[in-house]
Structures are given as C-alpha cells and as structure tokens.
XYZ file of N, CA and C in Angstrom:
531
model
N 9.501 22.830 26.451
C 8.952 22.238 25.240
C 8.624 23.364 24.257
N 8.888 23.108 23.000
C 8.640 24.089 21.940
C 7.167 24.172 21.597
N 6.748 25.357 21.172
C 5.420 25.525 20.594
C 5.550 25.125 19.129
N 4.788 24.123 18.724
C 4.906 23.566 17.375
C 3.634 23.844 16.594
N 3.813 24.297 15.363
C 2.723 24.540 14.428
C 3.117 23.953 13.081
N 2.124 23.698 12.248
C 2.390 23.332 10.857
C 1.522 24.218 9.979
N 2.021 24.494 8.770
C 1.265 25.294 7.812
C 1.735 24.946 6.410
N 0.898 25.218 5.389
C 1.339 24.984 4.016
C 2.560 25.857 3.702
N 3.438 25.382 2.836
C 4.609 26.177 2.482
C 4.233 27.398 1.650
N 4.993 28.462 1.831
C 4.916 29.672 1.015
C 6.180 29.654 0.157
N 6.078 29.222 -1.105
C 7.290 29.035 -1.913
C 8.233 30.237 -1.921
N 7.726 31.410 -2.186
C 8.603 32.582 -2.256
C 9.112 32.982 -0.875
N 8.267 32.895 0.130
C 8.642 33.353 1.464
C 9.486 32.369 2.256
N 9.372 31.067 1.976
C 10.062 30.053 2.776
C 11.319 29.490 2.130
N 11.486 29.681 0.836
C 12.543 28.988 0.091
C 13.933 29.208 0.671
N 14.287 30.437 0.953
C 15.649 30.697 1.441
C 15.906 30.038 2.784
N 14.935 30.134 3.706
C 15.137 29.542 5.033
C 15.159 28.014 4.963
N 14.295 27.432 4.138
C 14.294 25.970 4.016
C 15.573 25.500 3.344
N 15.993 26.198 2.296
C 17.252 25.816 1.649
C 18.418 25.903 2.636
N 18.453 26.953 3.446
C 19.532 27.108 4.423
C 19.566 25.920 5.394
N 18.395 25.448 5.817
C 18.346 24.265 6.699
C 18.850 23.026 5.972
N 18.362 22.832 4.752
C 18.792 21.661 3.974
C 20.303 21.697 3.783
N 20.823 22.844 3.399
C 22.249 22.961 3.128
C 23.070 22.749 4.404
N 22.609 23.325 5.506
C 23.342 23.196 6.771
C 23.369 21.755 7.270
N 22.268 21.025 7.083
C 22.162 19.666 7.613
C 22.138 18.617 6.504
N 22.693 18.963 5.361
C 22.702 18.070 4.196
C 23.296 16.697 4.523
N 24.362 16.655 5.279
C 25.016 15.377 5.587
C 24.082 14.441 6.342
N 23.371 14.955 7.326
C 22.436 14.128 8.090
C 21.241 13.726 7.237
N 20.643 14.703 6.552
C 19.443 14.436 5.758
C 19.720 13.449 4.624
N 20.885 13.549 4.012
C 21.180 12.683 2.866
C 21.367 11.225 3.264
N 21.575 10.959 4.552
C 21.669 9.560 4.994
C 20.377 8.805 4.738
N 19.236 9.519 4.851
C 17.943 8.845 4.834
C 17.032 9.274 3.701
N 17.332 10.388 3.045
C 16.412 10.919 2.032
C 17.206 11.453 0.847
N 16.877 10.977 -0.340
C 17.580 11.456 -1.531
C 16.960 12.742 -2.054
N 15.652 12.799 -2.129
C 14.977 13.919 -2.767
C 15.159 15.245 -2.064
N 15.180 15.243 -0.761
C 15.213 16.503 -0.027
C 16.544 17.217 -0.190
N 17.601 16.503 -0.477
C 18.906 17.140 -0.592
C 19.268 17.525 -2.027
N 18.368 17.297 -2.975
C 18.652 17.657 -4.368
C 18.794 19.150 -4.607
N 17.933 19.999 -4.040
C 18.069 21.430 -4.336
C 19.455 21.951 -3.956
N 20.068 22.657 -4.905
C 21.394 23.210 -4.685
C 21.376 24.729 -4.574
N 20.165 25.296 -4.439
C 20.038 26.745 -4.295
C 18.650 27.066 -3.747
N 18.503 28.305 -3.302
C 17.185 28.751 -2.844
C 16.195 28.750 -4.000
N 16.654 29.070 -5.212
C 15.766 29.081 -6.383
C 15.249 27.674 -6.676
N 16.105 26.662 -6.590
C 15.664 25.279 -6.805
C 14.701 24.845 -5.695
N 14.959 25.295 -4.486
C 14.065 24.988 -3.373
C 12.707 25.633 -3.599
N 12.692 26.868 -4.081
C 11.423 27.537 -4.371
C 10.637 26.777 -5.434
N 11.323 26.305 -6.484
C 10.639 25.523 -7.528
C 10.055 24.245 -6.936
N 10.799 23.596 -6.054
C 10.322 22.386 -5.390
C 9.098 22.694 -4.528
N 9.142 23.807 -3.784
C 8.006 24.194 -2.948
C 6.784 24.541 -3.791
N 6.990 25.095 -4.964
C 5.864 25.386 -5.865
C 5.180 24.089 -6.314
N 5.984 23.065 -6.594
C 5.403 21.758 -6.952
C 4.610 21.183 -5.783
N 5.150 21.350 -4.572
C 4.427 20.881 -3.398
C 3.107 21.640 -3.238
N 3.130 22.944 -3.453
C 1.910 23.756 -3.338
C 0.872 23.333 -4.367
N 1.318 22.998 -5.582
C 0.391 22.508 -6.609
C -0.256 21.204 -6.160
N 0.530 20.317 -5.596
C -0.014 19.064 -5.077
C -1.033 19.307 -3.986
N -0.749 20.286 -3.120
C -1.715 20.653 -2.076
C -3.011 21.140 -2.707
N -2.893 22.052 -3.675
C -4.071 22.637 -4.328
C -4.915 21.591 -5.051
N -4.259 20.579 -5.602
C -4.961 19.538 -6.368
C -5.426 18.378 -5.493
N -5.107 18.408 -4.209
C -5.544 17.342 -3.303
C -4.723 16.076 -3.385
N -3.586 16.118 -4.083
C -2.721 14.938 -4.198
C -1.791 14.802 -3.004
N -1.630 15.891 -2.257
C -0.698 15.896 -1.139
C -1.139 16.925 -0.105
N -0.481 16.875 1.028
C -0.685 17.871 2.082
C 0.682 18.132 2.696
N 1.462 18.975 2.012
C 2.798 19.331 2.487
C 2.672 20.445 3.511
N 3.448 20.347 4.590
C 3.396 21.339 5.651
C 4.805 21.682 6.124
N 5.006 22.963 6.393
C 6.224 23.444 7.020
C 6.042 23.279 8.520
N 7.061 22.786 9.193
C 7.039 22.644 10.646
C 7.686 23.888 11.253
N 6.969 24.515 12.154
C 7.492 25.673 12.880
C 7.648 25.295 14.351
N 8.813 25.570 14.899
C 9.068 25.368 16.328
C 9.407 26.731 16.916
N 8.551 27.189 17.803
C 8.700 28.535 18.377
C 8.828 29.590 17.276
N 8.038 29.422 16.219
C 7.996 30.378 15.118
C 9.107 30.239 14.094
N 10.038 29.331 14.304
C 11.183 29.146 13.412
C 10.966 27.891 12.559
N 11.275 27.978 11.259
C 11.147 26.796 10.396
C 12.116 25.732 10.880
N 11.569 24.529 11.126
C 12.360 23.435 11.682
C 12.430 22.229 10.753
N 11.530 22.135 9.773
C 11.505 20.980 8.882
C 10.229 20.951 8.079
N 9.945 19.775 7.527
C 8.780 19.565 6.668
C 8.129 18.237 7.052
N 6.810 18.195 7.006
C 6.095 16.925 7.095
C 5.031 16.932 6.003
N 4.690 15.771 5.507
C 3.745 15.757 4.392
C 3.004 14.438 4.270
N 1.835 14.566 3.692
C 1.076 13.423 3.209
C 1.237 13.464 1.695
N 1.642 12.374 1.114
C 1.765 12.348 -0.341
C 1.116 11.084 -0.875
N 0.828 11.111 -2.170
C 0.129 9.977 -2.766
C -1.270 9.810 -2.213
N -1.916 10.921 -1.870
C -3.262 10.840 -1.303
C -4.214 10.231 -2.333
N -4.936 9.222 -1.909
C -5.964 8.595 -2.742
C -7.313 8.795 -2.069
N -8.143 9.639 -2.671
C -9.487 9.855 -2.133
C -10.321 8.584 -2.270
N -10.089 7.821 -3.331
C -10.842 6.588 -3.568
C -10.557 5.559 -2.480
N -9.288 5.373 -2.191
C -8.894 4.360 -1.211
C -8.733 4.926 0.199
N -8.855 6.274 0.316
C -8.736 6.971 1.601
C -7.424 6.617 2.295
N -6.346 6.825 1.546
C -5.008 6.385 1.921
C -3.995 7.463 1.564
N -2.895 7.536 2.313
C -1.767 8.403 1.971
C -0.505 7.858 2.632
N 0.630 8.314 2.103
C 1.931 8.005 2.700
C 2.427 9.246 3.436
N 3.137 9.022 4.505
C 3.639 10.090 5.356
C 5.145 10.218 5.171
N 5.618 11.456 5.064
C 7.050 11.728 4.997
C 7.385 12.895 5.909
N 8.625 12.952 6.354
C 9.010 14.032 7.253
C 10.521 14.138 7.365
N 10.966 15.339 7.680
C 12.370 15.562 8.042
C 12.441 16.751 8.986
N 13.477 16.751 9.794
C 13.642 17.788 10.802
C 15.113 18.177 10.862
N 15.375 19.468 10.983
C 16.746 19.954 11.129
C 17.346 19.428 12.428
N 18.621 19.090 12.377
C 19.310 18.550 13.547
C 19.135 19.430 14.783
N 19.073 20.734 14.588
C 18.984 21.668 15.711
C 17.674 21.534 16.494
N 16.701 20.820 15.942
C 15.405 20.652 16.613
C 15.135 19.209 17.048
N 16.074 18.324 16.784
C 15.907 16.907 17.107
C 15.975 16.701 18.622
N 15.168 15.757 19.099
C 15.228 15.371 20.506
C 14.416 16.244 21.441
N 13.555 17.107 20.884
C 12.754 18.010 21.720
C 11.255 17.761 21.556
N 10.878 16.682 20.883
C 9.466 16.375 20.705
C 8.796 17.140 19.578
N 9.571 17.896 18.808
C 9.009 18.721 17.740
C 8.330 17.859 16.677
N 9.013 16.812 16.224
C 8.441 15.998 15.154
C 7.177 15.283 15.618
N 7.175 14.741 16.809
C 5.974 14.053 17.303
C 4.787 15.010 17.362
N 5.022 16.235 17.824
C 3.944 17.222 17.889
C 3.458 17.610 16.494
N 4.399 17.837 15.581
C 4.027 18.233 14.216
C 3.230 17.129 13.528
N 3.692 15.900 13.679
C 2.983 14.795 13.031
C 1.621 14.548 13.662
N 1.484 14.780 14.949
C 0.161 14.648 15.576
C -0.817 15.632 14.939
N -0.357 16.837 14.640
C -1.209 17.821 13.955
C -1.553 17.352 12.542
N -0.564 16.806 11.843
C -0.809 16.326 10.474
C -1.736 15.108 10.476
N -1.598 14.231 11.453
C -2.484 13.064 11.551
C -3.920 13.506 11.796
N -4.102 14.505 12.638
C -5.450 15.030 12.869
C -6.037 15.537 11.556
N -5.258 16.266 10.781
C -5.709 16.766 9.473
C -6.077 15.599 8.556
N -5.213 14.583 8.537
C -5.439 13.434 7.650
C -6.730 12.700 7.984
N -6.927 12.411 9.253
C -8.065 11.586 9.642
C -9.353 12.384 9.821
N -9.262 13.591 10.356
C -10.475 14.370 10.605
C -10.892 15.216 9.402
N -9.965 15.966 8.846
C -10.315 16.877 7.755
C -10.413 16.178 6.410
N -9.447 15.293 6.126
C -9.432 14.615 4.823
C -10.222 13.319 4.826
N -10.562 12.813 5.990
C -11.339 11.576 6.073
C -10.587 10.347 5.610
N -9.256 10.362 5.759
C -8.475 9.202 5.337
C -8.680 8.051 6.317
N -8.491 6.840 5.818
C -8.655 5.637 6.637
C -7.306 5.042 7.043
N -6.288 5.208 6.174
C -4.997 4.557 6.410
C -3.850 5.483 6.026
N -2.841 5.486 6.889
C -1.582 6.161 6.586
C -0.470 5.144 6.718
N 0.543 5.314 5.887
C 1.706 4.462 6.055
C 2.968 5.277 5.876
N 4.035 4.763 6.448
C 5.338 5.400 6.289
C 6.392 4.319 6.239
N 7.506 4.673 5.642
C 8.632 3.749 5.553
C 9.903 4.433 6.013
N 10.725 3.694 6.732
C 12.023 4.233 7.146
C 13.002 3.076 7.330
N 14.255 3.401 7.183
C 15.299 2.391 7.352
C 15.346 1.936 8.809
N 15.542 0.643 9.057
C 15.645 0.158 10.437
C 16.753 0.874 11.210
N 17.798 1.293 10.502
C 18.910 1.989 11.144
C 18.554 3.425 11.527
N 17.481 3.958 10.964
C 17.039 5.316 11.297
C 16.178 5.219 12.559
N 16.839 5.011 13.668
C 16.156 4.711 14.922
C 15.216 5.830 15.368
N 15.608 7.085 15.161
C 14.742 8.201 15.573
C 13.431 8.172 14.802
N 13.508 7.925 13.509
C 12.297 7.895 12.699
C 11.409 6.718 13.101
N 12.021 5.572 13.348
C 11.249 4.406 13.792
C 10.557 4.703 15.119
N 11.268 5.355 16.040
C 10.678 5.678 17.345
C 9.525 6.655 17.224
N 9.658 7.632 16.338
C 8.558 8.587 16.130
C 7.319 7.837 15.660
N 7.488 6.958 14.668
C 6.354 6.191 14.156
C 5.694 5.385 15.275
N 6.488 4.715 16.055
C 5.942 3.876 17.120
C 5.286 4.714 18.215
N 5.880 5.854 18.551
C 5.301 6.748 19.566
C 3.921 7.245 19.144
N 3.724 7.432 17.842
C 2.454 7.932 17.332
C 1.427 6.819 17.109
N 1.796 5.591 17.410
C 0.851 4.488 17.311
C 0.894 3.708 16.011
N 1.835 4.014 15.129
C 1.977 3.228 13.897
C 2.445 1.825 14.263
N 1.929 0.851 13.534
C 2.301 -0.543 13.763
C 3.259 -1.001 12.681
N 4.298 -1.700 13.083
C 5.236 -2.283 12.136
C 4.527 -3.409 11.393
N 4.482 -3.287 10.071
C 3.752 -4.268 9.261
C 4.677 -5.157 8.442
N 5.932 -4.815 8.397
C 6.874 -5.638 7.653
C 8.112 -4.855 7.290
N 9.012 -5.534 6.607
C 10.257 -4.908 6.187
C 10.561 -5.319 4.754
N 10.834 -4.337 3.928
C 11.198 -4.576 2.535
C 12.722 -4.595 2.434
N 13.248 -5.688 1.934
C 14.699 -5.828 1.839
C 15.248 -4.996 0.685
N 16.353 -4.287 0.938
C 17.052 -3.499 -0.091
C 16.101 -2.670 -0.942
N 15.206 -1.946 -0.305
C 14.161 -1.204 -1.007
C 14.589 0.189 -1.455
N 15.671 0.726 -0.875
C 16.132 2.061 -1.245
C 17.627 2.028 -1.497
N 18.058 2.852 -2.466
C 19.478 2.991 -2.750
C 19.883 4.411 -2.390
N 20.588 4.556 -1.295
C 21.032 5.864 -0.810
C 22.494 5.795 -0.403
N 23.225 6.834 -0.711
C 24.616 6.905 -0.277
C 25.464 5.757 -0.761
N 25.164 5.269 -1.964
C 25.976 4.213 -2.550
C 25.699 2.817 -2.039
N 24.600 2.646 -1.310
C 24.273 1.293 -0.832
C 22.767 1.101 -0.756
N 22.367 -0.157 -0.688
C 20.953 -0.493 -0.521
C 20.613 -0.523 0.958
N 19.395 -0.042 1.255
C 18.868 -0.036 2.612
C 17.523 -0.744 2.604
N 17.283 -1.486 3.649
C 15.947 -2.057 3.833
C 15.032 -0.961 4.352
N 13.731 -1.213 4.280
C 12.774 -0.210 4.734
C 11.703 -0.883 5.577
N 11.534 -0.373 6.787
C 10.441 -0.824 7.635
C 9.163 -0.144 7.170
N 8.087 -0.897 7.096
C 6.789 -0.362 6.689
C 5.884 -0.307 7.917
N 5.409 0.882 8.191
C 4.513 1.116 9.323
C 3.157 1.569 8.801
N 2.088 1.185 9.491
C 0.748 1.610 9.116
C -0.049 2.057 10.332
N -0.979 2.986 10.082
C -1.876 3.464 11.124
C -3.249 3.649 10.509
N -4.256 3.064 11.148
C -5.637 3.188 10.694
C -6.358 4.258 11.511
N -7.386 4.836 10.923
C -8.126 5.921 11.570
C -8.650 5.500 12.947
N -9.210 4.301 13.048
C -9.740 3.835 14.334
C -8.643 3.703 15.387
N -7.463 3.251 14.977
C -6.350 3.137 15.921
C -5.939 4.523 16.422
N -5.923 5.487 15.527
C -5.571 6.854 15.903
C -6.621 7.434 16.852
N -7.897 7.241 16.532
C -8.965 7.786 17.371
C -8.918 7.204 18.779
N -8.565 5.945 18.887
C -8.489 5.300 20.205
C -7.328 5.809 21.040
N -6.336 6.442 20.413
C -5.175 6.968 21.129
C -5.382 8.422 21.546
N -6.287 9.136 20.874
C -6.448 10.564 21.153
C -7.535 10.821 22.169
C-alpha cells in the first residue's frame, strides 16, 4: 500500500509535474472532466494552480495535491465552500498509474477530516457519471449516500451524461471513523 499525503499546491513547483500527468492521461481524464484537461502547457497549468491557491487563501476552496510515496498522483479539492451553510462540493482526479491501489480513498479520507474537523463543515457532496464506476465506488466506500441522479447534467466528449449526486454529513462521517 502506498503512503498517501495531501498538501496545498505549489503553483511554480508543481506545474510541470501536474501538467505532465494531465497530458499523459488526457484521454482518460477527459472522459469525465472537462476543466482539468484544458491546460495545454505547464504555464497554463501554473496559472490554473495560482487560481486554486487564491481560492485556498480566500477560504472559497481547499485544493490539495495528492502524493503517493512522495510522487504527485492527482488532485482532490473542496470547492464552493460556504461558511454560512457549512457546505462544499468535492472533486478529484487521479493519474491512471495510481488507480486501483487505494490512493484516492486514502487522500479523500484526509480531505474529509480537514473538511469536517478543521473547517467545521456539515455537508459535502459530489457528482459523478453513473458510468464512472471507480468514482462511484470511491464515494460509496467513503460513506457517501446516493441522493439522486440528474439526467443529462453534463456535456462531455460530444454527448450528455447523467450525474449521480452523493452526499455525506458530518455525523455520518464521525460514525464511520
């Protein structure tokens, strides 16, 4: 099993390695996520990471780089953080080379702890296509409950995809840990 850590992104220091992962696994990532595959260079990736860092600094988000055995493996994040409603949405992606080793489940467990313990959030939600079986399994493994499905909610790869909506409340998370 890999040693998994998460940390805030370092735009200048991480851009080239993150871009290399995105570029190498662009075909897989683009099946499920439009935004992550937009950067076409390390410079564009650095600009994107700077925006993420600003969101972190302003409390609107909590973007984290996933490290597996010290190597950048992907990104996980809380976005749309609402201090008033104590709510955020969860997003994540992982390079194909790290899939199937429990890396994402470990990384998200760390991010969930941050969300519920450090930020005091009450609710997290995530959405993924029903066909994205790995993502659905990660959500379910972490205790997220399927709350519904939005028909044709995303347009990716020239077609509409439905999106499963999962939710997790702080009390549900505490009862699992």
